[in-house]
XYZ file of C-alpha atoms in Angstrom:
708
model
C 81.218 25.911 76.411
C 79.063 29.029 76.451
C 80.198 31.942 74.221
C 81.374 35.293 75.395
C 78.389 37.347 76.629
C 77.706 40.981 75.716
C 78.876 43.478 78.279
C 75.397 44.940 78.441
C 74.277 41.791 80.274
C 76.993 41.992 82.962
C 75.129 44.511 85.108
C 71.605 45.852 85.582
C 70.223 48.977 87.280
C 68.077 48.175 90.290
C 65.335 50.772 89.859
C 63.753 49.876 93.178
C 66.985 50.468 95.069
C 67.675 53.591 93.011
C 64.409 55.364 93.788
C 64.224 54.053 97.343
C 67.286 56.218 98.013
C 65.004 59.248 97.597
C 62.759 57.952 100.366
C 65.734 57.234 102.621
C 67.269 60.656 102.122
C 64.155 62.812 101.953
C 65.081 64.769 105.125
C 68.361 65.858 103.570
C 66.624 66.740 100.273
C 63.913 68.723 102.057
C 66.412 70.475 104.318
C 68.555 71.581 101.361
C 65.443 72.730 99.482
C 64.302 74.776 102.480
C 67.744 76.357 102.858
C 67.799 77.378 99.184
C 64.207 78.625 99.407
C 65.093 80.706 102.479
C 68.031 82.228 100.619
C 65.742 83.037 97.668
C 63.175 84.584 100.013
C 65.870 86.693 101.686
C 67.077 87.838 98.285
C 63.535 88.770 97.218
C 62.933 90.539 100.540
C 66.182 92.504 100.552
C 66.423 93.235 96.828
C 65.812 96.800 95.749
C 62.422 97.027 94.011
C 62.507 98.010 90.358
C 59.750 99.952 88.598
C 59.197 100.062 84.847
C 57.613 102.753 82.700
C 56.501 102.330 79.094
C 56.039 104.918 76.340
C 54.747 104.073 72.868
C 55.543 105.959 69.664
C 53.617 105.577 66.394
C 55.409 106.148 63.094
C 52.873 107.816 60.767
C 52.553 110.708 58.344
C 51.954 113.964 60.183
C 51.837 116.087 57.014
C 48.369 117.462 56.220
C 46.902 116.909 52.767
C 46.464 120.669 52.544
C 50.165 121.380 53.069
C 51.710 118.619 50.978
C 53.567 119.874 47.895
C 51.896 117.267 45.664
C 49.179 115.317 47.537
C 48.407 113.109 44.532
C 51.976 111.789 44.207
C 52.417 111.268 47.966
C 49.034 109.644 48.624
C 50.197 106.074 48.072
C 53.788 106.373 49.280
C 54.442 104.686 52.676
C 56.010 106.617 55.518
C 58.734 104.072 56.279
C 59.211 100.445 55.363
C 59.941 97.720 57.913
C 63.690 98.384 57.823
C 63.057 102.109 58.233
C 60.952 101.604 61.355
C 63.639 99.302 62.774
C 66.214 102.010 62.067
C 64.190 104.457 64.143
C 64.632 102.092 67.096
C 68.369 102.682 66.853
C 67.835 106.442 66.596
C 65.745 106.453 69.774
C 68.447 104.584 71.720
C 71.290 106.623 70.201
C 73.908 108.379 72.309
C 72.722 111.822 71.195
C 69.195 111.252 72.516
C 70.371 109.637 75.773
C 72.838 112.455 76.465
C 70.133 115.089 76.101
C 67.764 113.164 78.379
C 70.498 112.617 80.996
C 71.283 116.331 80.983
C 67.619 117.313 81.047
C 66.806 115.089 84.056
C 70.220 115.575 85.732
C 70.784 111.825 86.038
C 74.474 112.320 86.836
C 73.485 113.568 90.294
C 71.734 110.285 91.144
C 73.694 107.435 92.742
C 71.655 104.956 90.721
C 73.326 106.187 87.530
C 76.604 107.586 88.797
C 78.074 105.841 91.837
C 81.400 107.643 91.511
C 83.209 104.563 90.278
C 83.168 102.826 93.685
C 83.517 99.051 93.598
C 83.496 96.357 96.258
C 86.261 93.953 97.282
C 85.235 91.347 94.704
C 85.142 93.955 91.961
C 88.576 95.215 93.009
C 89.982 91.685 92.726
C 88.484 91.340 89.246
C 90.035 94.668 88.239
C 93.455 93.584 89.503
C 93.111 90.277 87.653
C 92.336 92.118 84.436
C 88.864 90.577 84.193
C 87.054 93.883 84.669
C 87.782 97.507 83.814
C 88.176 100.017 86.604
C 84.952 102.123 86.798
C 86.829 105.066 88.314
C 88.731 105.467 85.039
C 85.506 105.809 83.053
C 84.165 109.387 82.683
C 80.992 110.191 84.611
C 79.056 110.824 81.413
C 79.959 107.381 80.072
C 78.926 105.743 83.354
C 75.538 107.473 83.180
C 75.026 106.398 79.571
C 75.997 102.819 80.385
C 73.572 102.752 83.326
C 70.809 104.144 81.120
C 71.427 101.505 78.442
C 71.349 98.760 81.072
C 67.878 99.908 82.151
C 66.546 100.905 78.712
C 64.782 98.624 76.259
C 63.575 99.919 72.884
C 61.866 97.547 70.477
C 59.393 97.517 67.606
C 56.063 95.745 67.961
C 56.003 93.006 65.351
C 54.038 93.726 62.151
C 53.287 97.308 63.178
C 54.766 100.809 63.156
C 54.689 101.078 66.942
C 57.944 101.507 68.876
C 57.959 100.788 72.620
C 60.376 102.521 75.008
C 60.745 100.696 78.358
C 62.837 102.021 81.249
C 63.341 100.560 84.726
C 64.458 102.380 87.839
C 64.286 102.170 91.597
C 62.422 105.512 91.542
C 58.877 105.066 90.121
C 58.654 108.714 89.079
C 61.939 108.451 87.236
C 60.789 105.201 85.592
C 57.957 107.203 83.981
C 59.876 110.431 83.357
C 62.812 108.902 81.437
C 60.855 107.109 78.654
C 58.612 110.158 78.192
C 61.695 112.394 77.961
C 63.356 109.999 75.513
C 60.261 110.025 73.272
C 59.991 113.832 73.381
C 63.708 114.233 72.709
C 63.439 111.831 69.763
C 60.610 113.939 68.291
C 62.676 117.095 68.823
C 65.786 115.533 67.263
C 63.777 114.452 64.225
C 62.335 117.953 63.874
C 65.794 119.509 64.174
C 67.012 117.108 61.510
C 64.180 118.203 59.212
C 64.923 121.860 59.937
C 68.574 121.335 59.114
C 67.663 119.480 55.937
C 65.233 122.247 54.973
C 67.849 124.945 55.623
C 70.400 123.043 53.586
C 67.861 122.804 50.759
C 67.157 126.560 50.726
C 70.860 127.333 50.927
C 71.502 125.103 47.937
C 68.468 126.235 45.920
C 69.156 129.992 46.180
C 72.384 130.050 44.101
C 71.021 127.353 41.806
C 67.941 129.474 41.034
C 70.096 132.529 40.390
C 72.325 130.643 37.995
C 69.376 128.893 36.352
C 67.570 132.209 35.779
C 70.537 133.489 33.798
C 70.675 130.270 31.782
C 66.950 130.524 30.950
C 67.389 134.088 29.711
C 70.331 133.081 27.568
C 68.452 130.115 26.104
C 65.381 132.198 25.230
C 67.590 134.924 23.724
C 69.235 132.312 21.480
C 65.796 131.207 20.277
C 64.742 134.773 19.391
C 68.057 135.583 17.647
C 67.983 132.431 15.588
C 64.361 133.025 14.509
C 65.175 136.592 13.454
C 68.276 135.667 11.437
C 66.685 132.670 9.762
C 63.444 134.476 8.702
C 61.421 131.776 10.366
C 58.020 133.251 11.080
C 55.348 131.312 12.866
C 51.795 131.072 11.614
C 48.647 130.703 13.671
C 49.182 126.993 14.333
C 52.739 127.566 15.677
C 54.290 126.230 12.454
C 56.571 128.003 10.005
C 54.835 130.484 7.700
C 56.447 129.029 4.559
C 55.135 125.629 5.510
C 51.607 126.988 5.838
C 51.926 128.804 2.480
C 53.150 125.634 0.846
C 50.098 123.836 2.100
C 47.808 126.578 0.781
C 49.520 126.500 -2.629
C 49.081 122.782 -2.881
C 45.389 123.180 -2.088
C 44.963 125.958 -4.676
C 46.801 123.924 -7.316
C 44.477 121.026 -6.771
C 41.452 123.313 -7.151
C 42.796 124.933 -10.348
C 43.532 121.565 -11.874
C 39.998 120.465 -11.101
C 38.560 123.661 -12.706
C 40.688 123.207 -15.843
C 39.606 119.614 -16.212
C 35.944 120.604 -15.790
C 36.210 123.434 -18.357
C 37.907 121.170 -20.905
C 35.223 118.525 -20.399
C 32.392 121.085 -20.922
C 34.035 122.513 -24.019
C 34.505 119.055 -25.448
C 30.826 118.177 -24.909
C 29.616 121.445 -26.531
C 31.977 120.991 -29.474
C 30.766 117.452 -30.007
C 27.115 118.555 -29.953
C 27.769 121.332 -32.471
C 29.724 119.043 -34.752
C 27.021 116.378 -34.811
C 24.155 118.893 -35.212
C 22.452 117.412 -32.259
C 20.233 119.108 -29.764
C 21.857 121.605 -27.442
C 19.126 121.362 -24.848
C 21.050 118.692 -22.881
C 24.107 120.925 -22.348
C 23.893 122.784 -19.024
C 26.401 125.466 -20.006
C 24.412 126.286 -23.185
C 21.126 126.396 -21.381
C 22.607 128.637 -18.700
C 23.095 131.437 -21.289
C 20.382 134.129 -20.937
C 20.260 134.899 -24.658
C 19.839 131.300 -25.583
C 17.069 131.004 -23.042
C 15.228 133.985 -24.643
C 15.765 132.611 -28.135
C 14.424 129.262 -26.930
C 11.337 131.017 -25.614
C 10.790 132.768 -28.991
C 11.371 129.456 -30.750
C 8.765 127.796 -28.632
C 6.341 130.684 -29.336
C 6.893 130.449 -33.099
C 6.376 126.685 -33.027
C 3.139 127.255 -31.181
C 1.966 129.830 -33.759
C 2.874 127.529 -36.640
C 1.017 124.682 -35.057
C -2.012 126.915 -34.523
C -2.054 128.268 -38.091
C -1.448 124.852 -39.579
C -4.925 123.921 -38.512
C -6.447 126.556 -40.853
C -3.723 127.246 -43.401
C -1.834 125.114 -45.844
C 1.946 124.593 -45.395
C 2.754 126.827 -48.411
C 0.789 129.683 -47.083
C 2.889 132.825 -46.925
C 2.057 133.270 -43.266
C 3.304 129.848 -42.392
C 6.409 130.230 -44.571
C 7.227 133.499 -42.832
C 6.914 131.913 -39.442
C 9.095 128.964 -40.500
C 11.694 131.396 -41.878
C 11.729 133.132 -38.506
C 12.084 129.748 -36.755
C 15.125 128.867 -38.915
C 16.704 132.223 -38.029
C 16.213 131.476 -34.369
C 18.011 128.096 -34.755
C 20.966 129.791 -36.409
C 21.123 132.365 -33.633
C 21.002 129.622 -30.971
C 23.821 127.725 -32.722
C 25.896 130.874 -33.032
C 25.361 131.588 -29.387
C 26.405 127.981 -28.528
C 29.610 128.489 -30.482
C 30.250 131.567 -28.371
C 29.673 129.483 -25.216
C 32.189 126.937 -26.604
C 34.701 129.685 -27.186
C 34.179 130.906 -23.623
C 34.723 127.424 -22.263
C 37.943 127.031 -24.249
C 39.135 130.367 -22.987
C 38.297 129.327 -19.394
C 40.229 126.045 -19.843
C 43.255 127.874 -21.228
C 43.152 130.351 -18.362
C 42.979 127.519 -15.808
C 45.908 125.826 -17.506
C 48.005 128.966 -17.298
C 47.045 129.394 -13.657
C 48.031 125.788 -13.019
C 51.424 126.299 -14.565
C 51.996 129.440 -12.519
C 50.948 127.700 -9.273
C 53.175 124.740 -10.057
C 56.180 127.006 -10.485
C 55.371 128.841 -7.263
C 54.923 125.508 -5.492
C 58.331 124.243 -6.566
C 59.910 127.446 -5.361
C 58.061 127.171 -2.052
C 59.263 123.568 -1.674
C 62.873 124.675 -1.907
C 62.260 127.398 0.637
C 60.375 124.926 2.875
C 63.299 122.478 2.779
C 65.662 125.186 3.880
C 63.187 126.339 6.518
C 62.791 122.753 7.756
C 66.483 122.473 8.562
C 66.383 125.797 10.317
C 63.226 124.781 12.184
C 65.003 121.648 13.511
C 67.736 123.810 14.966
C 65.166 126.233 16.298
C 63.222 123.449 18.006
C 66.399 122.187 19.647
C 67.013 125.642 21.036
C 63.396 125.854 22.137
C 63.607 122.479 23.899
C 66.688 123.584 25.773
C 65.004 126.819 26.776
C 61.828 124.965 27.810
C 63.767 122.440 29.915
C 65.692 125.189 31.645
C 62.476 127.113 32.253
C 60.645 124.062 33.670
C 63.583 123.291 35.958
C 63.646 126.885 37.105
C 59.919 126.813 37.868
C 60.269 123.579 39.889
C 63.227 125.021 41.819
C 61.290 128.206 42.494
C 58.319 126.184 43.772
C 60.514 124.139 46.094
C 62.417 127.192 47.264
C 59.223 129.089 48.095
C 57.842 126.080 49.975
C 61.082 125.493 51.916
C 61.377 129.181 52.746
C 57.791 129.401 53.951
C 58.193 126.282 56.132
C 61.394 127.682 57.594
C 59.873 131.082 58.263
C 56.709 129.617 59.778
C 58.596 126.834 61.613
C 56.228 124.203 60.198
C 58.024 120.864 59.781
C 55.853 118.031 61.139
C 57.721 114.880 62.213
C 56.488 111.510 60.924
C 55.981 110.195 64.467
C 53.831 110.930 67.482
C 53.595 109.795 71.104
C 50.226 108.105 71.502
C 50.834 106.478 74.912
C 52.855 108.168 77.634
C 54.346 106.387 80.616
C 52.568 106.807 83.925
C 54.087 106.464 87.406
C 53.958 102.713 88.230
C 52.490 101.739 91.572
C 53.709 98.122 91.712
C 57.349 97.081 91.119
C 57.967 94.540 88.401
C 60.956 93.118 90.332
C 61.282 91.238 92.609
C 58.182 89.007 92.555
C 58.549 87.296 95.928
C 56.029 84.489 95.562
C 57.142 83.275 92.091
C 60.802 83.442 93.132
C 60.223 81.456 96.338
C 58.051 78.818 94.613
C 60.484 78.431 91.717
C 63.453 78.170 94.095
C 61.703 75.485 96.191
C 60.694 73.349 93.187
C 64.061 73.735 91.448
C 65.998 72.879 94.608
C 63.881 69.752 95.139
C 64.549 68.606 91.583
C 68.278 69.353 91.773
C 68.705 67.542 95.083
C 66.729 64.554 93.762
C 68.951 64.355 90.681
C 72.113 64.651 92.816
C 70.882 61.854 95.092
C 70.136 59.563 92.138
C 73.542 60.247 90.566
C 75.318 59.534 93.833
C 73.449 56.251 94.136
C 74.390 55.268 90.589
C 78.059 56.202 90.853
C 78.433 54.444 94.199
C 77.253 51.171 92.646
C 74.643 50.597 95.309
C 71.883 50.771 92.690
C 73.593 48.110 90.518
C 73.050 44.386 90.556
C 74.772 41.628 88.584
C 72.855 40.369 85.604
C 71.726 36.786 85.541
C 74.253 34.385 84.060
C 77.227 36.730 84.208
C 80.806 35.470 84.449
C 82.506 32.401 83.011
C 81.977 28.959 84.406
C 84.926 26.830 85.489
C 86.987 25.296 82.712
C 87.945 21.678 83.108
C 91.692 21.151 82.841
C 92.708 18.893 79.956
C 96.263 17.864 79.222
C 97.834 18.853 75.945
C 97.943 16.155 73.271
C 101.130 14.107 73.327
C 101.696 14.566 77.057
C 100.587 12.316 79.909
C 97.256 13.182 81.456
C 97.517 15.023 84.758
C 93.836 15.188 85.569
C 94.579 13.499 88.862
C 97.385 15.917 89.671
C 96.119 18.423 92.291
C 98.101 21.152 90.618
C 95.863 20.959 87.569
C 92.505 20.642 89.257
C 89.974 23.351 88.324
C 89.931 24.671 91.839
C 93.664 25.082 91.837
C 93.953 26.964 88.573
C 93.652 30.485 90.037
C 96.340 29.921 92.685
C 99.707 31.426 91.916
C 101.668 28.475 93.358
C 100.050 25.687 91.286
C 99.047 27.496 88.105
C 101.887 26.240 85.917
C 101.728 22.875 84.159
C 103.696 21.497 81.241
C 102.221 20.122 78.098
C 104.576 19.443 75.235
C 107.068 21.669 76.962
C 104.738 24.732 76.979
C 103.598 26.391 80.191
C 99.908 26.786 80.821
C 98.987 29.727 83.071
C 95.928 31.562 84.380
C 94.874 35.067 83.415
C 96.386 36.587 86.544
C 99.703 34.808 86.053
C 99.885 35.820 82.397
C 99.316 39.453 83.369
C 102.014 39.257 86.019
C 104.529 37.791 83.550
C 103.789 40.492 80.998
C 104.255 43.212 83.617
C 107.345 41.651 85.202
C 108.948 40.905 81.849
C 108.380 44.444 80.571
C 106.614 43.200 77.455
C 105.449 46.020 75.180
C 103.307 43.829 72.961
C 101.276 40.661 73.661
C 100.207 38.625 70.598
C 97.272 36.301 71.362
C 96.440 33.385 69.051
C 93.097 31.615 69.700
C 93.004 28.297 67.792
C 89.615 27.392 69.251
C 87.900 30.464 67.730
C 85.882 33.314 69.189
C 85.258 31.764 72.616
C 88.969 31.570 73.365
C 89.346 35.314 72.717
C 88.115 35.895 76.258
C 91.642 35.262 77.568
C 93.117 38.288 75.778
C 90.289 40.510 77.059
C 90.823 39.359 80.656
C 94.614 39.741 80.473
C 94.262 43.277 79.060
C 91.897 44.242 81.878
C 94.188 42.761 84.515
C 97.160 44.718 83.213
C 95.059 47.900 83.054
C 93.892 47.363 86.643
C 97.558 47.198 87.641
C 97.884 50.856 86.566
C 99.500 50.455 83.118
C 98.266 52.028 79.932
C 96.861 49.168 77.876
C 95.201 48.947 74.471
C 93.577 45.841 73.013
C 93.740 45.592 69.206
C 91.078 43.265 67.824
C 92.174 41.574 64.559
C 89.512 38.852 64.596
C 87.114 38.674 61.668
C 84.020 38.710 63.914
C 85.156 41.265 66.510
C 84.936 38.624 69.270
C 87.411 40.425 71.545
C 86.152 44.026 71.243
C 82.385 43.475 71.134
C 82.090 42.515 74.873
C 84.129 45.586 75.766
C 82.032 48.044 73.690
C 78.589 46.355 73.580
C 78.572 46.630 69.768
C 80.683 45.939 66.704
C 79.535 49.086 64.903
C 82.370 51.319 66.151
C 85.122 52.424 63.722
C 88.339 50.521 64.190
C 91.535 49.229 62.637
C 89.986 48.549 59.217
C 88.838 52.171 59.034
C 92.361 53.258 59.976
C 93.935 51.051 57.291
C 91.413 52.265 54.692
C 92.252 55.907 55.585
C 88.637 56.541 56.599
C 89.426 57.596 60.175
C 92.212 58.824 62.467
C 93.618 57.377 65.698
C 91.317 59.532 67.827
C 88.292 58.134 65.981
C 89.108 54.414 66.358
C 90.329 54.240 69.991
C 87.556 53.662 72.553
C 87.370 52.992 76.302
C 86.397 49.621 77.734
C 83.046 49.852 79.482
C 84.316 47.878 82.490
C 87.960 48.896 82.963
C 90.543 51.533 82.144
C 91.684 49.538 79.122
C 91.441 51.151 75.694
C 90.072 49.215 72.720
C 90.608 49.414 68.947
C 87.861 47.233 67.416
C 87.828 45.565 64.013
C 85.972 48.477 62.484
C 83.303 48.958 59.836
C 85.365 49.492 56.662
C 85.472 47.114 53.709
C 87.897 44.302 54.738
C 89.229 43.871 51.200
C 90.023 47.560 50.935
C 91.683 47.481 54.370
C 93.818 44.443 53.459
C 95.265 46.322 50.498
C 96.972 48.574 53.068
C 97.972 45.784 55.483
C 101.611 46.834 55.123
C 100.715 49.846 57.277
C 99.832 47.561 60.207
C 103.416 47.387 61.632
C 103.592 51.188 61.512
C 100.280 51.430 63.382
C 101.520 48.940 66.003
C 104.755 50.876 66.477
C 102.757 54.071 67.040
C 100.502 52.351 69.552
C 103.515 50.815 71.343
C 104.929 54.308 71.739
C 101.701 55.614 73.273
C 100.815 52.641 75.505
C 102.762 50.513 77.993
C 101.306 47.258 76.646
C 99.501 46.581 73.375
C 97.441 43.362 73.440
C 96.713 41.987 69.941
C 93.994 39.352 69.549
C 94.638 37.512 66.257
C 91.985 34.771 66.506
C 92.794 31.357 64.924
C 95.813 32.754 63.045
C 98.763 30.836 61.587
C 102.379 31.347 62.538
C 103.269 33.007 59.230
C 100.427 35.521 59.464
C 101.559 36.974 62.811
C 105.168 37.524 61.759
C 104.578 41.181 60.871
C 103.007 41.745 64.321
C 105.993 40.498 66.341
C 108.738 42.904 67.376
C 111.314 43.268 70.113
C 109.680 42.980 73.514
C 106.710 41.028 72.122
C 105.261 37.938 73.802
C 103.227 35.309 71.932
C 100.392 33.682 73.919
C 97.897 30.959 72.989
C 94.366 31.136 74.364
C 93.094 27.748 75.549
C 89.671 26.551 76.691
C 89.708 22.838 75.791
C 93.281 21.558 76.183
C 92.492 18.323 74.353
C 91.550 20.212 71.219
C 93.946 19.118 68.451
C 94.045 22.629 66.994
C 95.749 23.904 70.154
C 98.596 21.392 69.880
C 98.962 22.012 66.163
C 99.075 25.799 66.607
C 101.584 25.530 69.468
C 103.808 23.212 67.451
C 103.648 25.471 64.418
C 104.560 28.521 66.488
C 107.538 26.710 68.061
C 108.661 25.547 64.636
C 108.529 29.149 63.407
C 110.872 30.261 66.167
C 108.376 31.564 68.746
C 109.745 29.916 71.863
C 108.647 30.391 75.472
C 104.980 30.202 74.519
C 102.320 30.582 77.219
C 98.986 28.807 77.129
C 96.494 31.131 78.837
C 93.144 29.829 80.100
C 90.301 31.967 81.488
C 89.197 29.115 83.738
C 88.117 30.226 87.215
C 88.794 33.930 86.561
C 86.348 36.385 88.166
C 86.323 40.178 87.779
C 87.984 41.844 90.783
C 85.188 44.437 91.087
C 81.701 45.087 89.662
C 81.681 46.566 86.160
C 81.360 50.329 85.952
C 78.362 51.398 83.836
C 78.021 54.245 81.383
C 81.706 54.871 80.711
C 82.345 57.449 78.054
C 84.321 56.660 74.954
C 87.767 58.152 74.556
């Protein structure tokens, strides 16, 4: 026997018949398109023309470099960042600006902006229904503002500091006048804001300067008083006098120590030369003596005379002896004079030593005074810093106050914005554009009517055709094992199976019925649950599907629960076995609304096997009776397809009002007799053998049904 086919193969769309409907109904499509186009043309012809004016504002620095307080510090600072420019858009469209423009142009006197709160019949109905507020209860000023906002569009040009003000109106002159007035009012409002800010600054600075002047005087007076009481006098380099004196003393002490050391060294060298009897010519201090220099000159002269006379006279000559005696006297005089130089050097060294001691004592005393002066100077500097800070703050306040006062007096407060493009009176309305509206209406109406025609053709079923090989072939009647063959009995011939009068046969005491008869018995008996067992496997599951559809076609609420391992019952009804189902419900992965779907070809609902792990779902199989009870409450009949199940395994599915049915295709199959016998032995009497033989769908399948 062939297996159960997928529901996707039961019906095909006849594309030729579908699109030929457009050719058959083109007069109706064209007529509807022309009607809609005529309505669009009438609307474009009768609509009030709208004109639009555009004014552009540039956000930039208007302050001159010659009037800036500090041009160097403000040279690199931007006027406004991106958020600041966007904020100016809100300022331009603010209520304050719009009110001033409305008053300036007297917009309240125009019907376009103030219609007096009159509304038509439709508007009155909406007001009574609470869907619209009554315009007559809104003040005239609010109505004007609302009308202005409806016609106003203010936006910032991307990546620029340009703000565009667009305004539309039925009056072209007004369309240009309003955006220009809004831009001018915005400039004036910004200037007034700067004036107010400047006035607030001068009002705040005046008392601050007065108070700060007094504080500066007090701080400077504290500095002078502290300097006078602490005897801290400043030298030329703005340091304390005692500190400068201490530095000078240290310098003088170093010089005196150097002089003493030099004098002691000279005296020591002269003393050593005298003690050794050596020559004194190498001693600078001895040679620097004038007397010694004269004696040295005489000594040189005597030596020259002796040398001259020695050439003619003998050494013992009285003349030579006299000269040598004079030379010896000169040596003694030179030595005596050198001793005097030594004494002078010793005296100089002693004097330098005494001077050093005196300077050292004075230096120690000055250090003590400098330490005391240092502490006082720290306090003095703190007072000076306070006075300097107060004075600098006062000077900055005075500078700002003079600048603010001069700007206020001269009324010079440039706004960081200017109008660089003013709106002109438009000559051509921007709305309505008759040709684009008519063309768009004609094309859109053609498309809409074509789509409506195609949908009508699909829903009527005229564009559908049965797929090749659809339906079940006739099933040959075979007697149940253990019972006499009735193949020759006309009541069991294949042609007689669908008839209601000859559809019942007896095999082993069990009735064998057709799909229609089984559905009638379930409906007439008031069964709330139908348990199908299919011993022959997946192919026999077709009986439960057909019975469920028959009951659903009778107008009852029916759900088919597929408990087969392969999803043989639900797959033909849903075209796929990938839908969530009872296993997902048992595994707590889904809810009832997620696992219940609609049969593609009937009003029957389907709960497929599902996509959850079967082992995980079987751990919660005890929940299955609860699920069935819930479904029985919601549906008139619950059809359960169990597949080739045993009698013991369906016990938890049976309840009051349940009917057990056996699906049969080949009656001679031994598994059918065994299953029927086992069910009877387990207490399930009044079994019905249901065969799908000869059953045909009562109507073509309905495509594209949505899932529940």
